[in-house]
């Protein structure tokens, strides 16, 4: 299983970014794909997740209304559209694959088996 994130970068506050997670080795119909982020000196935070076959979606309160997660089955890719970005959104964003979104929802200490390399998102004032 391989997860490759892309789309991170430097953006001004109020701007937008679309992160991509290209998945190989498993199908989106069978696995939930989620995103967590980690800023320096802070614990991981579950950001969003989409269940297998789009069965459910989860958004952290901190991003609700600003972030949309979606899947492209033809490309086996999950997207995280982030709008109205704030400096506190600055972090490395990681894509994960799991059987459910429970790990992203609970996050603390959860041992994800499949994790991407991460993509840096930096939001300036």
CSV table of N, CA, C and O in Angstrom, one decimal:
chain,number,residue,atom,x,y,z
A,1,UNK,N,0.8,-1.2,0.0
A,1,UNK,CA,0.0,0.0,0.0
A,1,UNK,C,0.9,1.2,0.0
A,1,UNK,O,1.8,1.3,0.8
A,2,UNK,N,0.6,2.2,-0.9
A,2,UNK,CA,1.3,3.4,-0.9
A,2,UNK,C,0.4,4.6,-1.0
A,2,UNK,O,-0.6,4.6,-1.7
A,3,UNK,N,0.7,5.6,-0.2
A,3,UNK,CA,-0.1,6.8,-0.2
A,3,UNK,C,0.9,8.0,-0.5
A,3,UNK,O,1.9,8.1,0.2
A,4,UNK,N,0.6,8.8,-1.5
A,4,UNK,CA,1.4,9.9,-1.9
A,4,UNK,C,0.6,11.1,-1.8
A,4,UNK,O,-0.3,11.3,-2.6
A,5,UNK,N,1.0,12.0,-0.9
A,5,UNK,CA,0.4,13.3,-0.8
A,5,UNK,C,1.0,14.4,-1.7
A,5,UNK,O,2.2,14.3,-1.9
A,6,UNK,N,0.2,15.3,-2.1
A,6,UNK,CA,0.8,16.5,-2.8
A,6,UNK,C,-0.2,17.6,-2.6
A,6,UNK,O,-1.3,17.4,-2.1
A,7,UNK,N,0.3,18.8,-3.0
A,7,UNK,CA,-0.6,20.0,-3.0
A,7,UNK,C,-0.3,20.9,-1.9
A,7,UNK,O,-1.0,22.0,-1.8
A,8,UNK,N,0.5,20.6,-1.0
A,8,UNK,CA,0.9,21.5,0.1
A,8,UNK,C,1.6,22.7,-0.4
A,8,UNK,O,2.0,22.8,-1.6
A,9,UNK,N,1.8,23.7,0.4
A,9,UNK,CA,2.6,24.9,0.0
A,9,UNK,C,2.4,26.0,1.0
A,9,UNK,O,1.9,25.8,2.1
A,10,UNK,N,2.8,27.2,0.6
A,10,UNK,CA,2.7,28.4,1.3
A,10,UNK,C,1.6,29.2,0.8
A,10,UNK,O,1.5,29.5,-0.4
A,11,UNK,N,0.7,29.7,1.7
A,11,UNK,CA,-0.5,30.4,1.2
A,11,UNK,C,-0.7,31.5,2.3
A,11,UNK,O,-0.4,31.3,3.5
A,12,UNK,N,-1.3,32.6,1.9
A,12,UNK,CA,-1.7,33.6,2.8
A,12,UNK,C,-3.0,33.3,3.5
A,12,UNK,O,-3.8,32.5,3.0
A,13,UNK,N,-3.2,33.8,4.7
A,13,UNK,CA,-4.4,33.6,5.4
A,13,UNK,C,-5.6,34.0,4.6
A,13,UNK,O,-5.5,35.0,3.9
A,14,UNK,N,-6.6,33.2,4.6
A,14,UNK,CA,-7.8,33.4,3.8
A,14,UNK,C,-7.7,32.7,2.4
A,14,UNK,O,-8.7,32.6,1.7
A,15,UNK,N,-6.6,32.2,2.1
A,15,UNK,CA,-6.4,31.5,0.9
A,15,UNK,C,-6.9,30.0,0.9
A,15,UNK,O,-7.4,29.6,1.9
A,16,UNK,N,-6.6,29.3,-0.2
A,16,UNK,CA,-7.1,27.9,-0.4
A,16,UNK,C,-6.0,27.0,-0.9
A,16,UNK,O,-5.1,27.5,-1.6
A,17,UNK,N,-6.1,25.8,-0.5
A,17,UNK,CA,-5.2,24.7,-1.1
A,17,UNK,C,-6.0,23.5,-1.3
A,17,UNK,O,-7.0,23.2,-0.5
A,18,UNK,N,-5.6,22.7,-2.2
A,18,UNK,CA,-6.2,21.4,-2.4
A,18,UNK,C,-5.1,20.3,-2.3
A,18,UNK,O,-4.2,20.3,-3.1
A,19,UNK,N,-5.2,19.5,-1.3
A,19,UNK,CA,-4.3,18.4,-1.0
A,19,UNK,C,-4.8,17.2,-1.8
A,19,UNK,O,-6.0,16.9,-1.8
A,20,UNK,N,-3.9,16.4,-2.3
A,20,UNK,CA,-4.2,15.1,-2.9
A,20,UNK,C,-3.6,14.0,-2.2
A,20,UNK,O,-2.4,14.1,-1.8
A,21,UNK,N,-4.2,12.9,-2.2
A,21,UNK,CA,-3.6,11.6,-1.7
A,21,UNK,C,-3.9,10.5,-2.7
A,21,UNK,O,-5.0,10.0,-2.9
A,22,UNK,N,-2.8,10.2,-3.5
A,22,UNK,CA,-2.9,9.2,-4.5
A,22,UNK,C,-2.7,7.8,-3.8
A,22,UNK,O,-1.6,7.6,-3.2
A,23,UNK,N,-3.6,6.9,-4.0
A,23,UNK,CA,-3.6,5.7,-3.2
A,23,UNK,C,-3.3,4.5,-4.2
A,23,UNK,O,-3.9,4.4,-5.3
A,24,UNK,N,-2.4,3.7,-3.8
A,24,UNK,CA,-2.2,2.4,-4.6
A,24,UNK,C,-2.1,1.3,-3.7
A,24,UNK,O,-1.6,1.4,-2.5
A,25,UNK,N,-2.5,0.1,-4.1
A,25,UNK,CA,-2.5,-1.1,-3.3
A,25,UNK,C,-3.8,-1.5,-2.7
A,25,UNK,O,-4.0,-2.6,-2.3
A,26,UNK,N,-4.6,-0.5,-2.5
A,26,UNK,CA,-6.0,-0.7,-2.0
A,26,UNK,C,-6.9,0.1,-2.8
A,26,UNK,O,-6.5,1.1,-3.3
A,27,UNK,N,-8.2,-0.2,-2.7
A,27,UNK,CA,-9.2,0.5,-3.5
A,27,UNK,C,-10.0,1.4,-2.5
A,27,UNK,O,-10.3,1.0,-1.4
A,28,UNK,N,-10.4,2.6,-3.0
A,28,UNK,CA,-11.2,3.5,-2.2
A,28,UNK,C,-12.6,2.8,-1.8
A,28,UNK,O,-13.2,3.2,-0.8
A,29,UNK,N,-13.0,1.9,-2.6
A,29,UNK,CA,-14.3,1.2,-2.3
A,29,UNK,C,-14.2,0.3,-1.0
A,29,UNK,O,-15.2,0.0,-0.4
A,30,UNK,N,-12.9,0.0,-0.7
A,30,UNK,CA,-12.7,-0.9,0.5
A,30,UNK,C,-12.1,-0.3,1.7
A,30,UNK,O,-12.1,-0.9,2.8
A,31,UNK,N,-11.5,0.9,1.5
A,31,UNK,CA,-10.7,1.5,2.6
A,31,UNK,C,-11.2,2.9,2.8
A,31,UNK,O,-11.5,3.6,1.9
A,32,UNK,N,-11.2,3.3,4.1
A,32,UNK,CA,-11.4,4.7,4.4
A,32,UNK,C,-10.1,5.4,4.3
A,32,UNK,O,-9.0,4.9,4.6
A,33,UNK,N,-10.1,6.7,3.8
A,33,UNK,CA,-8.9,7.5,3.7
A,33,UNK,C,-9.1,8.7,4.5
A,33,UNK,O,-10.2,9.4,4.4
A,34,UNK,N,-8.1,9.0,5.3
A,34,UNK,CA,-8.3,10.2,6.2
A,34,UNK,C,-7.0,11.0,6.2
A,34,UNK,O,-6.0,10.7,5.6
A,35,UNK,N,-7.1,12.2,6.8
A,35,UNK,CA,-6.0,13.1,7.0
A,35,UNK,C,-5.9,13.5,8.4
A,35,UNK,O,-6.8,13.8,9.1
A,36,UNK,N,-4.6,13.5,8.9
A,36,UNK,CA,-4.3,14.1,10.1
A,36,UNK,C,-3.2,15.1,9.9
A,36,UNK,O,-2.5,15.0,8.9
A,37,UNK,N,-3.0,16.0,10.9
A,37,UNK,CA,-2.0,17.0,10.7
A,37,UNK,C,-1.2,17.0,12.0
A,37,UNK,O,-1.7,16.7,13.1
A,38,UNK,N,0.0,17.5,11.9
A,38,UNK,CA,0.9,17.6,13.1
A,38,UNK,C,1.7,18.9,12.9
A,38,UNK,O,2.5,19.0,12.0
A,39,UNK,N,1.6,19.8,13.9
A,39,UNK,CA,2.4,21.0,13.9
A,39,UNK,C,3.6,20.8,14.9
A,39,UNK,O,3.5,19.9,15.8
A,40,UNK,N,4.7,21.5,14.7
A,40,UNK,CA,5.8,21.3,15.6
A,40,UNK,C,5.4,21.5,17.1
A,40,UNK,O,4.8,22.4,17.4
A,41,UNK,N,5.8,20.5,17.9
A,41,UNK,CA,5.5,20.6,19.3
A,41,UNK,C,4.1,20.3,19.7
A,41,UNK,O,3.8,20.4,20.9
A,42,UNK,N,3.3,19.9,18.7
A,42,UNK,CA,1.9,19.6,19.0
A,42,UNK,C,1.5,18.2,18.7
A,42,UNK,O,2.2,17.5,17.9
A,43,UNK,N,0.5,17.7,19.3
A,43,UNK,CA,0.0,16.3,19.0
A,43,UNK,C,-0.7,16.2,17.7
A,43,UNK,O,-1.1,17.3,17.1
A,44,UNK,N,-0.8,15.0,17.2
A,44,UNK,CA,-1.5,14.8,15.9
A,44,UNK,C,-3.0,15.3,16.1
A,44,UNK,O,-3.6,15.1,17.2
A,45,UNK,N,-3.6,15.8,15.1
A,45,UNK,CA,-5.0,16.2,15.1
A,45,UNK,C,-5.7,15.5,13.9
A,45,UNK,O,-5.2,15.8,12.7
A,46,UNK,N,-6.7,14.8,14.1
A,46,UNK,CA,-7.5,14.2,13.0
A,46,UNK,C,-8.2,15.3,12.3
A,46,UNK,O,-8.9,16.1,13.0
A,47,UNK,N,-8.1,15.5,11.0
A,47,UNK,CA,-8.7,16.6,10.3
A,47,UNK,C,-10.0,16.1,9.6
A,47,UNK,O,-11.0,16.8,9.8
A,48,UNK,N,-9.9,15.1,8.8
A,48,UNK,CA,-11.0,14.7,8.0
A,48,UNK,C,-10.9,13.2,7.6
A,48,UNK,O,-9.7,12.7,7.6
A,49,UNK,N,-12.0,12.6,7.2
A,49,UNK,CA,-11.9,11.2,6.8
A,49,UNK,C,-13.1,11.0,5.9
A,49,UNK,O,-14.2,11.5,6.1
A,50,UNK,N,-12.9,10.1,4.9
A,50,UNK,CA,-14.1,9.6,4.1
A,50,UNK,C,-14.1,8.1,4.1
A,50,UNK,O,-13.0,7.5,3.9
A,51,UNK,N,-15.2,7.6,4.4
A,51,UNK,CA,-15.3,6.1,4.6
A,51,UNK,C,-15.3,5.4,3.3
A,51,UNK,O,-15.4,6.0,2.2
A,52,UNK,N,-15.0,4.1,3.4
A,52,UNK,CA,-15.0,3.2,2.2
A,52,UNK,C,-16.3,3.4,1.4
A,52,UNK,O,-17.4,3.5,2.0
A,53,UNK,N,-16.2,3.5,0.1
A,53,UNK,CA,-17.3,3.7,-0.8
A,53,UNK,C,-18.1,5.0,-0.4
A,53,UNK,O,-19.3,5.0,-0.6
A,54,UNK,N,-17.4,6.0,0.1
A,54,UNK,CA,-18.1,7.2,0.5
A,54,UNK,C,-19.2,7.0,1.5
A,54,UNK,O,-20.2,7.7,1.5
A,55,UNK,N,-19.0,6.0,2.4
A,55,UNK,CA,-20.1,5.7,3.3
A,55,UNK,C,-20.3,6.7,4.4
A,55,UNK,O,-21.4,6.8,5.0
A,56,UNK,N,-19.3,7.5,4.7
A,56,UNK,CA,-19.4,8.5,5.7
A,56,UNK,C,-18.3,9.6,5.5
A,56,UNK,O,-17.3,9.3,4.8
A,57,UNK,N,-18.5,10.7,6.2
A,57,UNK,CA,-17.4,11.7,6.2
A,57,UNK,C,-17.3,12.2,7.6
A,57,UNK,O,-18.3,12.2,8.4
A,58,UNK,N,-16.1,12.6,8.0
A,58,UNK,CA,-15.8,13.2,9.3
A,58,UNK,C,-15.0,14.5,9.1
A,58,UNK,O,-14.1,14.5,8.3
A,59,UNK,N,-15.3,15.5,9.9
A,59,UNK,CA,-14.5,16.7,9.9
A,59,UNK,C,-14.3,17.1,11.3
A,59,UNK,O,-15.2,17.1,12.1
A,60,UNK,N,-13.1,17.5,11.6
A,60,UNK,CA,-12.8,18.0,13.0
A,60,UNK,C,-13.5,19.4,13.1
A,60,UNK,O,-13.7,20.1,12.1
A,61,UNK,N,-13.9,19.7,14.3
A,61,UNK,CA,-14.6,21.0,14.6
A,61,UNK,C,-13.7,22.1,14.1
A,61,UNK,O,-14.3,23.2,13.7
A,62,UNK,N,-12.4,22.0,14.2
A,62,UNK,CA,-11.5,23.1,13.9
A,62,UNK,C,-11.5,23.4,12.4
A,62,UNK,O,-11.1,24.5,12.0
A,63,UNK,N,-12.0,22.5,11.6
A,63,UNK,CA,-12.0,22.8,10.1
A,63,UNK,C,-13.4,22.7,9.5
A,63,UNK,O,-13.5,23.0,8.3
A,64,UNK,N,-14.4,22.3,10.3
A,64,UNK,CA,-15.7,22.2,9.8
A,64,UNK,C,-16.2,23.4,9.1
A,64,UNK,O,-16.1,24.5,9.6
A,65,UNK,N,-16.7,23.3,7.9
A,65,UNK,CA,-17.2,24.4,7.1
A,65,UNK,C,-16.2,25.1,6.2
A,65,UNK,O,-16.5,25.9,5.4
A,66,UNK,N,-14.9,24.7,6.4
A,66,UNK,CA,-13.8,25.2,5.6
A,66,UNK,C,-13.2,24.2,4.8
A,66,UNK,O,-12.4,24.5,3.8
A,67,UNK,N,-13.4,22.9,5.1
A,67,UNK,CA,-12.7,21.8,4.4
A,67,UNK,C,-13.7,20.8,3.8
A,67,UNK,O,-14.8,20.6,4.4
A,68,UNK,N,-13.4,20.3,2.7
A,68,UNK,CA,-14.3,19.3,2.0
A,68,UNK,C,-13.4,18.2,1.5
A,68,UNK,O,-12.4,18.4,0.9
A,69,UNK,N,-13.8,17.0,1.9
A,69,UNK,CA,-13.1,15.8,1.5
A,69,UNK,C,-13.9,15.1,0.4
A,69,UNK,O,-15.1,15.0,0.4
A,70,UNK,N,-13.2,14.6,-0.6
A,70,UNK,CA,-13.9,13.9,-1.8
A,70,UNK,C,-13.0,12.8,-2.3
A,70,UNK,O,-11.8,12.8,-2.1
A,71,UNK,N,-13.6,11.9,-3.1
A,71,UNK,CA,-12.9,10.8,-3.7
A,71,UNK,C,-13.1,10.8,-5.2
A,71,UNK,O,-14.2,11.1,-5.7
A,72,UNK,N,-12.0,10.4,-5.9
A,72,UNK,CA,-12.1,10.1,-7.4
A,72,UNK,C,-11.7,8.7,-7.6
A,72,UNK,O,-10.6,8.3,-7.5
A,73,UNK,N,-12.7,7.8,-7.8
A,73,UNK,CA,-12.5,6.4,-7.9
A,73,UNK,C,-11.7,6.1,-9.2
A,73,UNK,O,-10.9,5.1,-9.1
A,74,UNK,N,-11.9,6.8,-10.2
A,74,UNK,CA,-11.1,6.5,-11.4
A,74,UNK,C,-9.6,6.7,-11.2
A,74,UNK,O,-8.8,6.0,-11.8
A,75,UNK,N,-9.3,7.7,-10.4
A,75,UNK,CA,-7.9,8.0,-10.1
A,75,UNK,C,-7.4,7.4,-8.8
A,75,UNK,O,-6.2,7.5,-8.4
A,76,UNK,N,-8.3,6.7,-8.1
A,76,UNK,CA,-8.0,6.2,-6.7
A,76,UNK,C,-7.3,7.2,-5.9
A,76,UNK,O,-6.3,7.0,-5.2
A,77,UNK,N,-7.9,8.4,-5.9
A,77,UNK,CA,-7.3,9.6,-5.2
A,77,UNK,C,-8.3,10.3,-4.3
A,77,UNK,O,-9.5,10.4,-4.7
A,78,UNK,N,-7.9,10.7,-3.2
A,78,UNK,CA,-8.7,11.5,-2.3
A,78,UNK,C,-8.2,12.9,-2.2
A,78,UNK,O,-7.0,13.1,-2.1
A,79,UNK,N,-9.1,13.8,-2.2
A,79,UNK,CA,-8.8,15.2,-2.2
A,79,UNK,C,-9.3,15.9,-0.9
A,79,UNK,O,-10.3,15.5,-0.4
A,80,UNK,N,-8.5,16.8,-0.4
A,80,UNK,CA,-8.9,17.6,0.7
A,80,UNK,C,-8.8,19.1,0.3
A,80,UNK,O,-7.7,19.7,0.2
A,81,UNK,N,-10.0,19.7,0.1
A,81,UNK,CA,-10.1,21.1,-0.3
A,81,UNK,C,-10.2,21.9,0.9
A,81,UNK,O,-11.1,21.7,1.7
A,82,UNK,N,-9.2,22.8,1.1
A,82,UNK,CA,-9.2,23.7,2.3
A,82,UNK,C,-9.3,25.1,1.9
A,82,UNK,O,-8.5,25.6,1.1
A,83,UNK,N,-10.3,25.8,2.4
A,83,UNK,CA,-10.6,27.2,2.2
A,83,UNK,C,-10.5,28.0,3.4
A,83,UNK,O,-10.4,27.5,4.6
A,84,UNK,N,-10.4,29.3,3.3
A,84,UNK,CA,-10.4,30.2,4.4
A,84,UNK,C,-9.3,29.8,5.4
A,84,UNK,O,-9.5,29.7,6.6
A,85,UNK,N,-8.1,29.5,4.9
A,85,UNK,CA,-7.0,29.0,5.7
A,85,UNK,C,-6.6,30.0,6.7
A,85,UNK,O,-6.6,31.2,6.5
A,86,UNK,N,-6.2,29.5,7.9
A,86,UNK,CA,-5.7,30.3,9.0
A,86,UNK,C,-4.3,29.9,9.4
A,86,UNK,O,-3.9,28.8,9.1
A,87,UNK,N,-3.6,30.8,10.0
A,87,UNK,CA,-2.2,30.4,10.4
A,87,UNK,C,-2.2,29.2,11.3
A,87,UNK,O,-1.2,28.4,11.2
A,88,UNK,N,-3.2,29.0,12.1
A,88,UNK,CA,-3.2,27.8,12.9
A,88,UNK,C,-3.5,26.5,12.1
A,88,UNK,O,-3.4,25.4,12.7
A,89,UNK,N,-3.7,26.6,10.8
A,89,UNK,CA,-3.8,25.4,10.0
A,89,UNK,C,-2.4,24.9,9.6
A,89,UNK,O,-2.2,23.9,8.9
A,90,UNK,N,-1.4,25.7,9.9
A,90,UNK,CA,0.0,25.3,9.5
A,90,UNK,C,0.4,24.0,10.2
A,90,UNK,O,0.3,23.9,11.4
A,91,UNK,N,0.8,23.1,9.4
A,91,UNK,CA,1.2,21.8,9.9
A,91,UNK,C,1.7,20.9,8.7
A,91,UNK,O,1.5,21.3,7.5
A,92,UNK,N,2.2,19.7,9.0
A,92,UNK,CA,2.4,18.7,8.0
A,92,UNK,C,1.1,17.9,8.0
A,92,UNK,O,0.7,17.4,9.0
A,93,UNK,N,0.6,17.7,6.8
A,93,UNK,CA,-0.6,16.9,6.6
A,93,UNK,C,-0.3,15.5,6.1
A,93,UNK,O,0.4,15.4,5.1
A,94,UNK,N,-0.8,14.5,6.8
A,94,UNK,CA,-0.5,13.1,6.4
A,94,UNK,C,-1.8,12.5,6.0
A,94,UNK,O,-2.9,12.6,6.6
A,95,UNK,N,-1.7,11.6,5.0
A,95,UNK,CA,-2.8,10.8,4.5
A,95,UNK,C,-2.7,9.4,5.1
A,95,UNK,O,-1.6,8.9,5.1
A,96,UNK,N,-3.8,8.8,5.5
A,96,UNK,CA,-3.8,7.5,6.0
A,96,UNK,C,-4.9,6.6,5.4
A,96,UNK,O,-5.9,7.2,4.9
A,97,UNK,N,-4.7,5.3,5.4
A,97,UNK,CA,-5.7,4.4,4.9
A,97,UNK,C,-6.0,3.4,6.0
A,97,UNK,O,-5.1,2.9,6.7
A,98,UNK,N,-7.3,3.2,6.2
A,98,UNK,CA,-7.7,2.2,7.3
A,98,UNK,C,-9.0,1.7,6.9
A,98,UNK,O,-9.7,2.2,6.0
A,99,UNK,N,-9.5,0.7,7.7
A,99,UNK,CA,-10.8,0.1,7.3
A,99,UNK,C,-11.9,1.0,7.7
A,99,UNK,O,-13.0,0.9,7.0
A,100,UNK,N,-11.8,1.8,8.7
A,100,UNK,CA,-12.8,2.8,9.1
A,100,UNK,C,-12.2,4.1,9.4
A,100,UNK,O,-10.9,4.3,9.4
A,101,UNK,N,-13.0,5.1,9.7
A,101,UNK,CA,-12.5,6.4,10.1
A,101,UNK,C,-12.3,6.6,11.6
A,101,UNK,O,-12.0,7.6,12.1
A,102,UNK,N,-12.5,5.5,12.3
A,102,UNK,CA,-12.4,5.5,13.7
A,102,UNK,C,-11.0,6.1,14.2
A,102,UNK,O,-10.9,6.8,15.1
A,103,UNK,N,-10.0,5.6,13.5
A,103,UNK,CA,-8.6,6.1,13.9
A,103,UNK,C,-8.5,7.6,13.8
A,103,UNK,O,-7.9,8.2,14.7
A,104,UNK,N,-9.0,8.2,12.7
A,104,UNK,CA,-8.9,9.6,12.5
A,104,UNK,C,-9.8,10.3,13.6
A,104,UNK,O,-9.4,11.4,14.1
A,105,UNK,N,-10.9,9.8,13.9
A,105,UNK,CA,-11.8,10.4,14.8
A,105,UNK,C,-11.2,10.4,16.2
A,105,UNK,O,-11.3,11.4,17.0
A,106,UNK,N,-10.5,9.3,16.6
A,106,UNK,CA,-10.0,9.2,18.0
A,106,UNK,C,-8.5,9.7,18.0
A,106,UNK,O,-8.1,10.2,19.0
A,107,UNK,N,-7.7,9.4,17.0
A,107,UNK,CA,-6.4,9.8,16.7
A,107,UNK,C,-5.3,9.6,17.8
A,107,UNK,O,-4.3,9.0,17.5
A,108,UNK,N,-5.6,9.8,19.1
A,108,UNK,CA,-4.6,9.8,20.1
A,108,UNK,C,-4.0,8.4,20.2
A,108,UNK,O,-4.6,7.4,20.6
A,109,UNK,N,-2.7,8.3,19.8
A,109,UNK,CA,-2.0,7.0,19.9
A,109,UNK,C,-2.4,6.0,18.9
A,109,UNK,O,-1.9,4.8,19.0
A,110,UNK,N,-3.3,6.3,18.0
A,110,UNK,CA,-3.8,5.2,17.1
A,110,UNK,C,-2.7,4.8,16.2
A,110,UNK,O,-2.1,5.7,15.5
A,111,UNK,N,-2.4,3.5,16.0
A,111,UNK,CA,-1.3,3.0,15.2
A,111,UNK,C,-1.8,2.8,13.8
A,111,UNK,O,-2.1,1.7,13.4
A,112,UNK,N,-1.7,3.8,13.0
A,112,UNK,CA,-2.1,3.7,11.6
A,112,UNK,C,-1.0,2.8,10.9
A,112,UNK,O,0.2,3.0,11.0
A,113,UNK,N,-1.5,1.9,10.1
A,113,UNK,CA,-0.6,0.9,9.4
A,113,UNK,C,-0.1,1.6,8.1
A,113,UNK,O,1.0,1.3,7.7
A,114,UNK,N,-1.0,2.3,7.5
A,114,UNK,CA,-0.6,2.9,6.2
A,114,UNK,C,-0.7,4.4,6.3
A,114,UNK,O,-1.8,5.0,6.4
A,115,UNK,N,0.5,5.1,6.1
A,115,UNK,CA,0.6,6.5,6.2
A,115,UNK,C,1.5,7.0,5.1
A,115,UNK,O,2.5,6.4,4.8
A,116,UNK,N,1.1,8.2,4.6
A,116,UNK,CA,1.9,8.8,3.5
A,116,UNK,C,3.1,9.5,4.2
A,116,UNK,O,3.3,9.6,5.4
A,117,UNK,N,3.9,10.2,3.3
A,117,UNK,CA,5.1,10.8,3.7
A,117,UNK,C,4.8,12.2,4.3
A,117,UNK,O,5.7,12.8,4.9
A,118,UNK,N,3.6,12.8,4.0
A,118,UNK,CA,3.2,14.1,4.5
A,118,UNK,C,3.5,15.2,3.5
A,118,UNK,O,4.4,15.1,2.6
A,119,UNK,N,2.7,16.2,3.6
A,119,UNK,CA,2.9,17.4,2.8
A,119,UNK,C,2.8,18.7,3.7
A,119,UNK,O,1.9,18.7,4.5
A,120,UNK,N,3.7,19.6,3.6
A,120,UNK,CA,3.7,20.8,4.4
A,120,UNK,C,2.7,21.8,4.0
A,120,UNK,O,2.7,22.2,2.8
A,121,UNK,N,1.9,22.3,4.9
A,121,UNK,CA,1.0,23.4,4.6
A,121,UNK,C,1.4,24.6,5.6
A,121,UNK,O,1.5,24.4,6.8
A,122,UNK,N,1.7,25.7,5.0
A,122,UNK,CA,2.1,26.9,5.8
A,122,UNK,C,1.2,28.0,5.4
A,122,UNK,O,1.1,28.4,4.2
A,123,UNK,N,0.6,28.6,6.4
A,123,UNK,CA,-0.3,29.7,6.2
A,123,UNK,C,0.3,30.9,6.9
A,123,UNK,O,0.4,30.9,8.1
A,124,UNK,N,0.5,31.9,6.1
A,124,UNK,CA,1.1,33.2,6.7
A,124,UNK,C,0.0,34.2,7.0
A,124,UNK,O,-1.1,34.1,6.5
A,125,UNK,N,0.4,35.1,7.9
A,125,UNK,CA,-0.6,36.1,8.3
A,125,UNK,C,-1.0,37.0,7.2
A,125,UNK,O,-0.1,37.3,6.3
